[in-house]
Coordinates of C-alpha atoms in Angstrom, one line a residue:
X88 CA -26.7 -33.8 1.9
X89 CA -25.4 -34.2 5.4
X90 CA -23.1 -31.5 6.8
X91 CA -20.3 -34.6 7.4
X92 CA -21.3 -35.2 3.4
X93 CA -20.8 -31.8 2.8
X94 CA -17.0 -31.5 4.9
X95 CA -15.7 -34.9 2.7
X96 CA -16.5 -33.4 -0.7
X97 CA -15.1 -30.0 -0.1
X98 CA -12.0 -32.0 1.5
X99 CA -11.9 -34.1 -1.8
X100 CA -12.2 -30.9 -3.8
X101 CA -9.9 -29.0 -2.1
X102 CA -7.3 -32.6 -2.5
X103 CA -8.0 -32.1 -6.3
X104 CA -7.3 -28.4 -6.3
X105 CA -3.9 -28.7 -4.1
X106 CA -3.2 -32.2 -6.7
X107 CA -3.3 -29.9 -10.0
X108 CA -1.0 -27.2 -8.6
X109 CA 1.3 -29.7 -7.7
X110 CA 1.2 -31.7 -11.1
X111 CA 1.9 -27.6 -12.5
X112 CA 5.2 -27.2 -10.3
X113 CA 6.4 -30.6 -11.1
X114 CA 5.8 -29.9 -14.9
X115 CA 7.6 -26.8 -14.8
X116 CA 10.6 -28.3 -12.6
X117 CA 10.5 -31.3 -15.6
X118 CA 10.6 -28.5 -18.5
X119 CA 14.1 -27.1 -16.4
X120 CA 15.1 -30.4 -15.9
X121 CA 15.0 -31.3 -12.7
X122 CA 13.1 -34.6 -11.0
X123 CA 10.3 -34.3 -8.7
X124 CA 10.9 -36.6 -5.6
X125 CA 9.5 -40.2 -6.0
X126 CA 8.5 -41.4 -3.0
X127 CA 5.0 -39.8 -2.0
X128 CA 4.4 -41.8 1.4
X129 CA 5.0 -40.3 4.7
X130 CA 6.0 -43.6 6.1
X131 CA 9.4 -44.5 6.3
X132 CA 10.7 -48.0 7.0
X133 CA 13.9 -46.1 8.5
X134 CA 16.0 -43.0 9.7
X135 CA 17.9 -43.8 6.4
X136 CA 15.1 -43.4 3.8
X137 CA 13.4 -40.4 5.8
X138 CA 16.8 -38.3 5.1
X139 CA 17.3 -39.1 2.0
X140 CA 13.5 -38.1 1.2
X141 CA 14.5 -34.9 3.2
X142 CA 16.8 -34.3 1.3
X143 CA 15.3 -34.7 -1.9
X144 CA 12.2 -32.7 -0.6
X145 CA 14.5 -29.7 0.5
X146 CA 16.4 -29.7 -3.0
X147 CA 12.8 -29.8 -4.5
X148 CA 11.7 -26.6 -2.8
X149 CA 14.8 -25.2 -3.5
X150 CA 14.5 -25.2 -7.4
X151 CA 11.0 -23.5 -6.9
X152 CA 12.9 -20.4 -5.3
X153 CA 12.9 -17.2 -7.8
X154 CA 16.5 -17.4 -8.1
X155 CA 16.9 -21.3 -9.3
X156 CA 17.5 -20.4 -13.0
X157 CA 19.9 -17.5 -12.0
X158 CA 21.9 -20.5 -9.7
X159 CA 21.3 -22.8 -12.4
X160 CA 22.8 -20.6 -15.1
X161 CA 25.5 -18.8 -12.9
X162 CA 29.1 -18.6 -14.2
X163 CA 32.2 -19.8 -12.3
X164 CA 32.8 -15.7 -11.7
X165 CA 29.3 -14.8 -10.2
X166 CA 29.3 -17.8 -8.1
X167 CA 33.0 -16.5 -7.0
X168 CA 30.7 -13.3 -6.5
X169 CA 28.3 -14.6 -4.3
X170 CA 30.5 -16.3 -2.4
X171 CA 32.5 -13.1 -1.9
X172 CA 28.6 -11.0 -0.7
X173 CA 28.2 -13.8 1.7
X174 CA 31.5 -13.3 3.4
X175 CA 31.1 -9.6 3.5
X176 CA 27.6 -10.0 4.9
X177 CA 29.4 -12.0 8.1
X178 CA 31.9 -9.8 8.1
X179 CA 29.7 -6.8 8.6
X180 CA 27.7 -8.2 11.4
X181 CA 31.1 -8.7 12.9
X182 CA 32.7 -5.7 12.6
X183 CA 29.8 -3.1 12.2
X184 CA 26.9 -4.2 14.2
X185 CA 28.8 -6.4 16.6
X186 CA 31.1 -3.5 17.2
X187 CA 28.3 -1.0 17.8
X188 CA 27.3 -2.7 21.2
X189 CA 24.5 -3.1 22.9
X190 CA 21.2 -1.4 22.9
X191 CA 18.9 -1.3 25.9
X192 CA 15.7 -2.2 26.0
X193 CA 12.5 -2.4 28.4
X194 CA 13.5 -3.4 31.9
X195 CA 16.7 -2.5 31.2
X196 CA 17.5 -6.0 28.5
X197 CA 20.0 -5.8 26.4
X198 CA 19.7 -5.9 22.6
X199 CA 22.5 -7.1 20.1
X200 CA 22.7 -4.4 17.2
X201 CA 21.7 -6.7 13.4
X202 CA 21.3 -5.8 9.9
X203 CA 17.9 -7.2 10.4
X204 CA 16.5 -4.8 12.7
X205 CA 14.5 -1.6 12.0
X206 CA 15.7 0.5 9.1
X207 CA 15.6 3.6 11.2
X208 CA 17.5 1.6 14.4
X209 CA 20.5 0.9 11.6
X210 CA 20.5 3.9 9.4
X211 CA 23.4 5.2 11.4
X212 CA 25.4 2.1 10.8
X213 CA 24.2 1.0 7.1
X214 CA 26.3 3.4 5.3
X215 CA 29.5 2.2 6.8
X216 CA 29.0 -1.5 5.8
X217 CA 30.6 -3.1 3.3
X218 CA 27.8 -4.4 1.7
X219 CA 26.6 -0.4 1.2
X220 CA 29.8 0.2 -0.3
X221 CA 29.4 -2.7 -3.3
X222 CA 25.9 -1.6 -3.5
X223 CA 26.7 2.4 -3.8
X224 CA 29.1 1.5 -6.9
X225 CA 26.9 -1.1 -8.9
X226 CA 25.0 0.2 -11.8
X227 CA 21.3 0.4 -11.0
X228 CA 18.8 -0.3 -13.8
X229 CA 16.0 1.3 -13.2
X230 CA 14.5 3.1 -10.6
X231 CA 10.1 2.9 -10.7
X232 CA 8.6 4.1 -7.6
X233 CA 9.8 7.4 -6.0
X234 CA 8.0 10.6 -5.3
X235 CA 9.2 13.6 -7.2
X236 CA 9.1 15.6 -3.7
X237 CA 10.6 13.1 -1.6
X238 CA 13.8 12.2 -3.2
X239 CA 16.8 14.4 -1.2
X240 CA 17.5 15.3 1.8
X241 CA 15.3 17.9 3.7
X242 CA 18.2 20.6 4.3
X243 CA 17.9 20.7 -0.1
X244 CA 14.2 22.8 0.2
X245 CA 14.7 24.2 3.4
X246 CA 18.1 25.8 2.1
X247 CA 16.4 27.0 -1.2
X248 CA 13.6 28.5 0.7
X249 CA 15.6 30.5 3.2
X250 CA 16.5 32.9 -0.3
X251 CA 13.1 33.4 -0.6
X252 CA 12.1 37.1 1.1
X253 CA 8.2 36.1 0.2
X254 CA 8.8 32.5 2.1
X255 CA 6.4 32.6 5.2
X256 CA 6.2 29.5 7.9
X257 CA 2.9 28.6 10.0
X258 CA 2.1 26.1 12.5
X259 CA -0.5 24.9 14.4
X260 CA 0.2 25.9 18.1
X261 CA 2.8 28.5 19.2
X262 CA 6.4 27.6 20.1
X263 CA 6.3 28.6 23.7
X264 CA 8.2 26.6 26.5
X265 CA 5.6 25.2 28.5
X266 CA 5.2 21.8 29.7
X267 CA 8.5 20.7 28.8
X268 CA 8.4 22.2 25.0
X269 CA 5.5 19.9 24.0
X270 CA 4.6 22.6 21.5
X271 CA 7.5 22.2 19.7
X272 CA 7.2 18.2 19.3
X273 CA 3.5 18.4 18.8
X274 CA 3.1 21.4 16.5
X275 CA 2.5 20.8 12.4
X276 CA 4.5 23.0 10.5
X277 CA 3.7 24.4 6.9
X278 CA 5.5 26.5 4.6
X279 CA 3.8 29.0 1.7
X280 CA 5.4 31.4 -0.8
X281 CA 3.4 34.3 -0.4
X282 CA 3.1 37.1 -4.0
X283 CA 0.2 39.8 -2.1
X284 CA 1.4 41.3 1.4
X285 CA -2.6 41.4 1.3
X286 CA -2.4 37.7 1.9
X287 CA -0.3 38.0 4.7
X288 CA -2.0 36.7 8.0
X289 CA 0.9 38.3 10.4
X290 CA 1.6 36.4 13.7
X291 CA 4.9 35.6 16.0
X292 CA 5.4 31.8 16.2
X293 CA 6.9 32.3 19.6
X294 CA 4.3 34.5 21.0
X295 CA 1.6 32.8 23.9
X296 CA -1.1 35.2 21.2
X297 CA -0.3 33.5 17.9
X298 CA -2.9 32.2 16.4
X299 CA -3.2 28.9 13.9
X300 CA -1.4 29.5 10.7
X301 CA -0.9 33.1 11.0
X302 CA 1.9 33.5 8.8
X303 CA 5.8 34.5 9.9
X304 CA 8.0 35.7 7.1
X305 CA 11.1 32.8 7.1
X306 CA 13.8 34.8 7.3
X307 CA 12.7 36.8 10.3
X308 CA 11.6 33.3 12.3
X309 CA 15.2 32.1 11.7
X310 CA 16.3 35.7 13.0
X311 CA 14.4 34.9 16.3
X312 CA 14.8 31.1 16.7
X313 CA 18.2 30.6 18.1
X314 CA 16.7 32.5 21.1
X315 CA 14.0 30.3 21.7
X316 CA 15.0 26.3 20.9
X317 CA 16.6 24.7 23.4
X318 CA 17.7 21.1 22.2
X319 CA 18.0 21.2 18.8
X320 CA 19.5 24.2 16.6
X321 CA 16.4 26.2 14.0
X322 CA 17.7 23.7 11.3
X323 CA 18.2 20.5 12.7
X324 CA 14.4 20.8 14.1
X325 CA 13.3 22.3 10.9
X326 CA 14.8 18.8 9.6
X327 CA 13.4 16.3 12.4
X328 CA 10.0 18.3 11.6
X329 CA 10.8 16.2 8.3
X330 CA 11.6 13.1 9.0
X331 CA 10.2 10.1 11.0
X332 CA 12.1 8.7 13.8
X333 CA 12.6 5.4 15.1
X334 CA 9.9 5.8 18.2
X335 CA 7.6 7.6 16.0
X336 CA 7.8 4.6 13.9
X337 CA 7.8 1.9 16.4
X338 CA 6.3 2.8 19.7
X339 CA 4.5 0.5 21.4
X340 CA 1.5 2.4 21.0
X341 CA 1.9 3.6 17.6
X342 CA -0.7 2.1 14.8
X343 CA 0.0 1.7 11.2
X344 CA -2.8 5.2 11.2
X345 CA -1.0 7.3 13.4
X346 CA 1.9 6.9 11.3
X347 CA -0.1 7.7 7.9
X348 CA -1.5 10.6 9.9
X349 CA 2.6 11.8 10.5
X350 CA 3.1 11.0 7.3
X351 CA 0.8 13.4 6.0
X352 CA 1.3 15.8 8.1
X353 CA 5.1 15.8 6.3
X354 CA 3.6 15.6 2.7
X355 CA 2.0 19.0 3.9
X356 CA 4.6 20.6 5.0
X357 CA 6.7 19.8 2.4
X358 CA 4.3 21.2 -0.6
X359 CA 4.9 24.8 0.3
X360 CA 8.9 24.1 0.4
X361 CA 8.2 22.6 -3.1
X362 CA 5.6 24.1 -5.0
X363 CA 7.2 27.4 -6.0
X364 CA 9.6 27.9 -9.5
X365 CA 12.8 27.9 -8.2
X366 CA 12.5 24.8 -5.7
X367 CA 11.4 23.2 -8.6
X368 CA 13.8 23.8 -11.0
X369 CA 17.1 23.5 -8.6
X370 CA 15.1 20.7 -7.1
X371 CA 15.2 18.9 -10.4
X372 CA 18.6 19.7 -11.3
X373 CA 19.8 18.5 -7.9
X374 CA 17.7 15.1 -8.5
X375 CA 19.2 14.2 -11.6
X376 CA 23.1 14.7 -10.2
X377 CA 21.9 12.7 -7.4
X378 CA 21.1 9.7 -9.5
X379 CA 24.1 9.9 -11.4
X380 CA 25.7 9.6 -8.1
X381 CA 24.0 6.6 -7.2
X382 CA 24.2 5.2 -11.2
X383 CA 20.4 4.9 -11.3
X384 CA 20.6 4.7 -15.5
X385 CA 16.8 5.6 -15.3
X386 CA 14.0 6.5 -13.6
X387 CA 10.2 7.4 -13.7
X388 CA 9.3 10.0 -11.2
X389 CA 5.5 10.5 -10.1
X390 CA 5.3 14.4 -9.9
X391 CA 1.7 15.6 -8.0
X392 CA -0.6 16.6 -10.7
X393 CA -3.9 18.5 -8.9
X394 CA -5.6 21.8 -9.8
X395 CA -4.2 23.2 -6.0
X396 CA -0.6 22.0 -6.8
X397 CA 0.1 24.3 -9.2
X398 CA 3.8 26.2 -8.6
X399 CA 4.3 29.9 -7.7
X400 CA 6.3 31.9 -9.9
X401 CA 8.5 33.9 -7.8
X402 CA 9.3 36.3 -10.1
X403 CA 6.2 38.8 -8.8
X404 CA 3.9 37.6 -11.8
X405 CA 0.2 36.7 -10.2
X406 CA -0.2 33.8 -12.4
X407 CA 0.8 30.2 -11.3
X408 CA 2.2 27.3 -13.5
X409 CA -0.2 24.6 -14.4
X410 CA 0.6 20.7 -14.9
X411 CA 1.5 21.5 -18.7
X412 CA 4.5 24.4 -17.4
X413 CA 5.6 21.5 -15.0
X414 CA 6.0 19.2 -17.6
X415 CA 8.0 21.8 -19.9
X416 CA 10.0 22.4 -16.5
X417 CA 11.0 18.7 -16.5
X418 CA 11.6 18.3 -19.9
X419 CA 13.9 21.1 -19.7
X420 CA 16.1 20.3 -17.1
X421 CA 16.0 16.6 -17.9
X422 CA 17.1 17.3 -21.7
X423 CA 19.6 19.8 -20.4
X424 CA 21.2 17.7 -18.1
X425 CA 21.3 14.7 -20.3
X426 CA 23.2 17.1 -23.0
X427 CA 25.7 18.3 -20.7
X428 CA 26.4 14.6 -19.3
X429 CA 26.6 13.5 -23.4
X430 CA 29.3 16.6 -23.6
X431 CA 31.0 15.1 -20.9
X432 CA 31.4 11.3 -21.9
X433 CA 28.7 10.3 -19.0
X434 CA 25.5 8.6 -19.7
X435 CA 22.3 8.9 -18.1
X436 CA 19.5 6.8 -19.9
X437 CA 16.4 9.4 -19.0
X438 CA 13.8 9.6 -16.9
X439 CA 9.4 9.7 -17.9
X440 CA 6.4 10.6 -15.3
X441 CA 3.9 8.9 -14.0
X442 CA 0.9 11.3 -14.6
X443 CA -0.2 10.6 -10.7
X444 CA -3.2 12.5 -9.3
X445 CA -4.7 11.8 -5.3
X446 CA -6.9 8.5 -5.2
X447 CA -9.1 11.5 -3.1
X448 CA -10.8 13.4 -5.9
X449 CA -14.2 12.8 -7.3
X450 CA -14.7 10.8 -10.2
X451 CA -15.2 14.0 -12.1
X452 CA -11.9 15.4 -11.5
X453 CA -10.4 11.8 -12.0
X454 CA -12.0 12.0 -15.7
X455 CA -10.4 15.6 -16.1
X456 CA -7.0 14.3 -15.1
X457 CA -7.2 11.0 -17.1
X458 CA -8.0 14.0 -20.5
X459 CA -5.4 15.5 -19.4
X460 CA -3.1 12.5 -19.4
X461 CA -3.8 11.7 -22.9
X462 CA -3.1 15.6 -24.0
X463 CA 0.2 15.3 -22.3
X464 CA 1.1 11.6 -24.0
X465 CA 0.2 13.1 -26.8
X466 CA 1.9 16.1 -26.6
X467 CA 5.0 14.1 -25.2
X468 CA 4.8 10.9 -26.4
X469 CA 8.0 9.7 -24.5
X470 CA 7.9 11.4 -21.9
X471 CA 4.8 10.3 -19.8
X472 CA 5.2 6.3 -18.9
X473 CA 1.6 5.6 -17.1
X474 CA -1.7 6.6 -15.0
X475 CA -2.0 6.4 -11.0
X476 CA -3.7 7.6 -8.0
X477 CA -1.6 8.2 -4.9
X478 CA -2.3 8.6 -1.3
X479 CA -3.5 7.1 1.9
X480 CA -5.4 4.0 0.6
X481 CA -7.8 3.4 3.1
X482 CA -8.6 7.2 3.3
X483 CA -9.1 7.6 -0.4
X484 CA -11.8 6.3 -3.2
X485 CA -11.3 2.4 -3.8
X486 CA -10.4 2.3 -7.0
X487 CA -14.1 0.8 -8.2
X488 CA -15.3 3.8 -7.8
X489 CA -13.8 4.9 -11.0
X490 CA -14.2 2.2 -13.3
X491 CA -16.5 4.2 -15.8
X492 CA -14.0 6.9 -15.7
X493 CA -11.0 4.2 -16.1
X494 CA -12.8 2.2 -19.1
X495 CA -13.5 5.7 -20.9
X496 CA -10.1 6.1 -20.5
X497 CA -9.1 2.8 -21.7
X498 CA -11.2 3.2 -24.9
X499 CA -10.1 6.6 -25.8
X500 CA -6.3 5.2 -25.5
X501 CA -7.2 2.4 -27.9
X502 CA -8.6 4.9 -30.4
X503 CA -5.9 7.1 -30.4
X504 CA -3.0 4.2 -30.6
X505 CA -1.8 5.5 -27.4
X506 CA -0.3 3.4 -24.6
X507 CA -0.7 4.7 -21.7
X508 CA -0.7 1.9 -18.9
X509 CA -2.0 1.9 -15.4
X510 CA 0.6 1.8 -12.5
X511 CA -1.9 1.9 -9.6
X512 CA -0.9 2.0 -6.1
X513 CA -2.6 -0.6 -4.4
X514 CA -2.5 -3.7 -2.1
X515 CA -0.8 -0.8 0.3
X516 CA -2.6 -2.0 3.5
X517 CA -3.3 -4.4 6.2
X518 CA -6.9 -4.6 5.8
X519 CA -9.0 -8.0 4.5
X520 CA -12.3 -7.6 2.8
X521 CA -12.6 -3.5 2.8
X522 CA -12.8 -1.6 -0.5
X523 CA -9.3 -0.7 -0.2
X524 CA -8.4 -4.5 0.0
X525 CA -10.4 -4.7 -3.0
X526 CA -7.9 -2.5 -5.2
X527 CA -6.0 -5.8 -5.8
X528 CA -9.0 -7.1 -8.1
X529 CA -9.7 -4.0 -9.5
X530 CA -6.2 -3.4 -10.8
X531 CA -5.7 -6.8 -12.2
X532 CA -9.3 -6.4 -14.2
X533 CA -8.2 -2.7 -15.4
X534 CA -5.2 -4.2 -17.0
X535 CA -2.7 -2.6 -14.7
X536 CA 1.0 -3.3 -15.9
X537 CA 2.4 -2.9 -12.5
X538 CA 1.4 -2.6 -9.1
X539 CA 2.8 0.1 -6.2
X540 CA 3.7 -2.2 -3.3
X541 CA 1.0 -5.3 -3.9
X542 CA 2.0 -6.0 0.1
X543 CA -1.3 -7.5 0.6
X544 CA -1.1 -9.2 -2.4
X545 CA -0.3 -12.9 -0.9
X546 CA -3.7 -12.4 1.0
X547 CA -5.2 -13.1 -2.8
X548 CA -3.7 -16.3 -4.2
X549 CA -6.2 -16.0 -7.3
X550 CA -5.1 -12.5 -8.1
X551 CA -1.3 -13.2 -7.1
X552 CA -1.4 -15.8 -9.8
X553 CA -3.4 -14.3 -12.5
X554 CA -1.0 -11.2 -12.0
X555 CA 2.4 -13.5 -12.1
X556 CA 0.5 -14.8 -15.6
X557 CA 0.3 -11.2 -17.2
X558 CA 3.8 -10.4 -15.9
X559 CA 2.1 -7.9 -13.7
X560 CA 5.5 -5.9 -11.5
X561 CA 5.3 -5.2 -8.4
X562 CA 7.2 -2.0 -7.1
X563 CA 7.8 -3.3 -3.6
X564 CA 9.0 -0.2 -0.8
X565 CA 10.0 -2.6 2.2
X566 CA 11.4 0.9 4.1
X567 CA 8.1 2.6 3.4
X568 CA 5.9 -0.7 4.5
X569 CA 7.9 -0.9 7.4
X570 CA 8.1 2.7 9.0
X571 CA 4.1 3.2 7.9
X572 CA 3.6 0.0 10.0
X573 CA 2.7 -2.8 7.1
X574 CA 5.3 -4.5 8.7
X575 CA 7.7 -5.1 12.3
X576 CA 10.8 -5.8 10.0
X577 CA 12.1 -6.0 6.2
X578 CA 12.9 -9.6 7.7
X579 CA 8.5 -10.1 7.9
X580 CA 7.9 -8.4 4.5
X581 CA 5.5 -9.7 2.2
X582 CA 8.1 -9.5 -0.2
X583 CA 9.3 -13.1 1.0
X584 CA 6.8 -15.0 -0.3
X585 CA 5.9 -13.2 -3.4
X586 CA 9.4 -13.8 -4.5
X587 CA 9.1 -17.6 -3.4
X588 CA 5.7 -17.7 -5.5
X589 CA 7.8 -15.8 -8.6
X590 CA 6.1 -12.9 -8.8
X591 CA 8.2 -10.5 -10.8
X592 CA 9.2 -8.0 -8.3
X593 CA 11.4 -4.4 -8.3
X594 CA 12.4 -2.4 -4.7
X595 CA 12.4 1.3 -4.4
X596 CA 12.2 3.4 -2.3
X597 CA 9.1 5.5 -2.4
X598 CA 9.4 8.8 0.0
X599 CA 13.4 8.7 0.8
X600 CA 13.8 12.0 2.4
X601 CA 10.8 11.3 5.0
X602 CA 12.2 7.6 6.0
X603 CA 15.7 9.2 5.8
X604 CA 17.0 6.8 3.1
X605 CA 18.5 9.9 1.3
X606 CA 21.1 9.9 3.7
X607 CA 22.1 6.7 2.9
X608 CA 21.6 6.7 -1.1
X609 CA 18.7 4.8 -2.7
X610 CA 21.0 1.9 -3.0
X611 CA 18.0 -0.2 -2.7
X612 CA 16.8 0.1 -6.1

């Protein structure tokens, strides 16, 4: 066969393919009854017939859109709804981000303020638009995708841990004022309850001598701070150390790796404010009044489950409290709180974990977490709501590298009756053809029921619509894609066209308190 030979009968194959989808969409529109344009030509015999076939085409895309069957079966009052969002929308950009002014930009251009720009360039604004306000009081259903440590605002730990007399801080480089107090925007700060004095590593953050991660009781920093920070008050840097910024985000030079590599950086600094009883608990207790504030009904949380995660008790005892006493911690306050709502006429529908473990570990230590998985389901059988593996996806194990470990699982589920579904982060990335691009395929063989973010997913049209056929969910994080560089704008996110392909999609918010949604609710949800 001739290469031209060759070209016409993949072109003729690839007419066929694109023929049969099409003969699909226009059976589907039938079944909702709606009529597929007639006329198939692109010739037109006049201005008259081409808009009418305009038309027609533009009403034809239009019934494909995910939200045709709720504009087909809308009442007279949501449409009255609608229209009243829409006019709020305008009225926002006119009175809030019109209002704002001007920002200015490179060469000195000036940039009109939009509800479409950067989520960290608006979050100043967001809260006071209408549109916030309708979303703060509507009911939320269900909340799928948040990080147990990420959910309030940074001041929460960082108050807990300043009544903590064992509470030590370290950092990287000393806080000295040279070069214009780079060490203060460079350094990577940690926190660690400390039991032994004999595990004390004594050093002066503000001394030229200190050394890396020699270890400065809290209370005695914050003593001797306010002497040495010249910008920002010990707090309000403690907080920034925190939180990503808009130009941290978004400078010209930053890469969707330098911002993992801040972002981790912040997951490590906030462990030690976490990972001690007390945090935990009032942590916890503070979560759940923060969702009733924002009428989240329910919510699964994925708490950090790892041999070196385990929680200090601060009560002097030299023992630590495995996954299981973090569970019974939950449970606790969870059933507590639920009571005490119940005693006062409020409802709050519950909340399960995610048993989630770093994609990091060896397949040995995956095999001992998925064991321990099934102890806990079976232990709590309402309580745990699925498996996954967390972190950096092009820095941990592709999730092929597990499949023995993942089938075991799989059949020791069956044989026990349990149901215990995967909820694997994956499609998390920008990368084509690499194992962590590969996750896509591997969840959708595994069985996973939904999907952590699936951005890349639209780079897969096979797996996009053998997913849609299982009812696979997405839990889409636009904030998080965007600040960790998946994306310029929500406006480019790949949740666009998954939603136009009706891929059955949910938004969360992922890690609030280090994209400083907190601040602004999770009213995305």
């Amino acid at each position: 066969m001739t290469l031209h030979e060759q070209i016409t009968n993949d072109g003729i194959h690839d007419k066929v393919v694109a023929a049969q989808a099409v003969e699909f969409q226009n059976a589907d529109l039938a079944k909702r009854g709606f009529q597929a344009p007639a006329v198939e030509s692109t010739t037109f015999p006049n201005a008259t017939d081409y808009f009418k076939y305009r038309s027609e085409v533009m009403q034809r895309e239009k019934n494909l859109d995910f939200d045709s069957r709720c504009r087909d079966r809308a009442t007279e009052l949501e449409k009255r709804a609608d229209a009243i969002i829409h006019k709020l929308r305008k009225q926002d950009q006119n009175q809030i981000y019109d209002s704002a002014g001007f920002r200015q930009g490179h060469a000195g251009q000036r940039h009109k303020r939009f509800a479409g720009d950067h989520f960290l360039s608006n979050v100043d604004l967001i809260d006071r638009t209408a549109l916030f306000d309708i979303a703060s009081h509507m009911p939320k259903g269900g909340h799928l995708h948040i990080h147990y440590n990420a959910c309030l605002p940074p001041s929460v730990l960082l108050d807990i841990a300043k009544g903590q007399t064992r509470m030590f801080i370290t950092s990287d480089l000393p806080l000295i004022p040279d070069n214009n107090f780079a060490n203060f925007d460079r350094c990577e700060i940690q926190f660690s309850i400390i039991m032994s004095p004999l595990d004390e590593v004594p050093g002066n953050l503000f001394s030229p001598e200190y050394k890396s991660r020699q270890t400065m009781n809290f209370i005695e920093f914050l003593d001797q701070a306010p002497q040495h920070f010249h910008r920002l008050t010990p707090d309000e840097w403690l907080q920034q150390k925190l939180e990503f910024c808009e130009e941290e985000a978004h400078g010209i030079l930053q890469t969707a790796a330098g911002a993992w590599e801040k972002f981790n950086g912040r997951t490590r600094m906030m462990k030690g404010l976490f990972n001690y009883e007390t945090a935990y608990r009032k942590y916890t207790r503070l979560c759940l009044e923060d969702f009733m504030r924002d009428n989240i009904q329910y919510a699964e949380i994925r708490p950090n489950f790892m041999k070196n995660n385990q929680l200090f008790r601060d009560n002097g005892e030299t023992g630590r409290i495995d996954n299981e006493g973090i569970m019974e911690i939950i449970i606790n306050e969870v059933t507590r709180f639920q009571q005490e709502m119940a005693s006062q006429g409020r409802y709050f529908g519950g909340l399960k974990v995610i048993y989630t473990t770093p994609r990091s570990m060896i397949p040995a230590d995956i095999r001992e977490s998925l064991n321990e998985c099934i102890r806990f389901k079976q232990k709590w059988p309402k309580w745990i709501a699925g498996f996954d593996l967390a972190g950096e996806e092009s820095k941990g194990r592709p999730l092929k590298d597990f499949v023995p470990e993942f089938l075991e699982f799989k059949e020791k589920c069956a044989k026990a009756e349990l149901d215990i579904p995967f909820l694997f982060h994956c499609g998390e990335t920008l990368d084509m053809g690499t194992d962590a691009d590969g996750n896509l395929v591997d969840a959708l063989l595994l069985g996973a029921k939904r999907i952590g973010h699936g951005f890349a997913l639209t780079k897969h049209p096979y797996v996009m619509q053998a997913m849609k056929a299982k009812g696979v969910c997405l839990e889409l994080c636009p904030i998080s894609n965007e600040v960790l560089g998946l994306t310029p704008r929500a406006a480019g996110h790949a949740m666009y066209p998954l939603l136009a392909n009706n891929v059955h999609c949910t938004v969360s918010s992922d890690n609030g308190t280090l994209f400083r949604q907190v601040y602004i609710s999770i009213s995305d949800v």
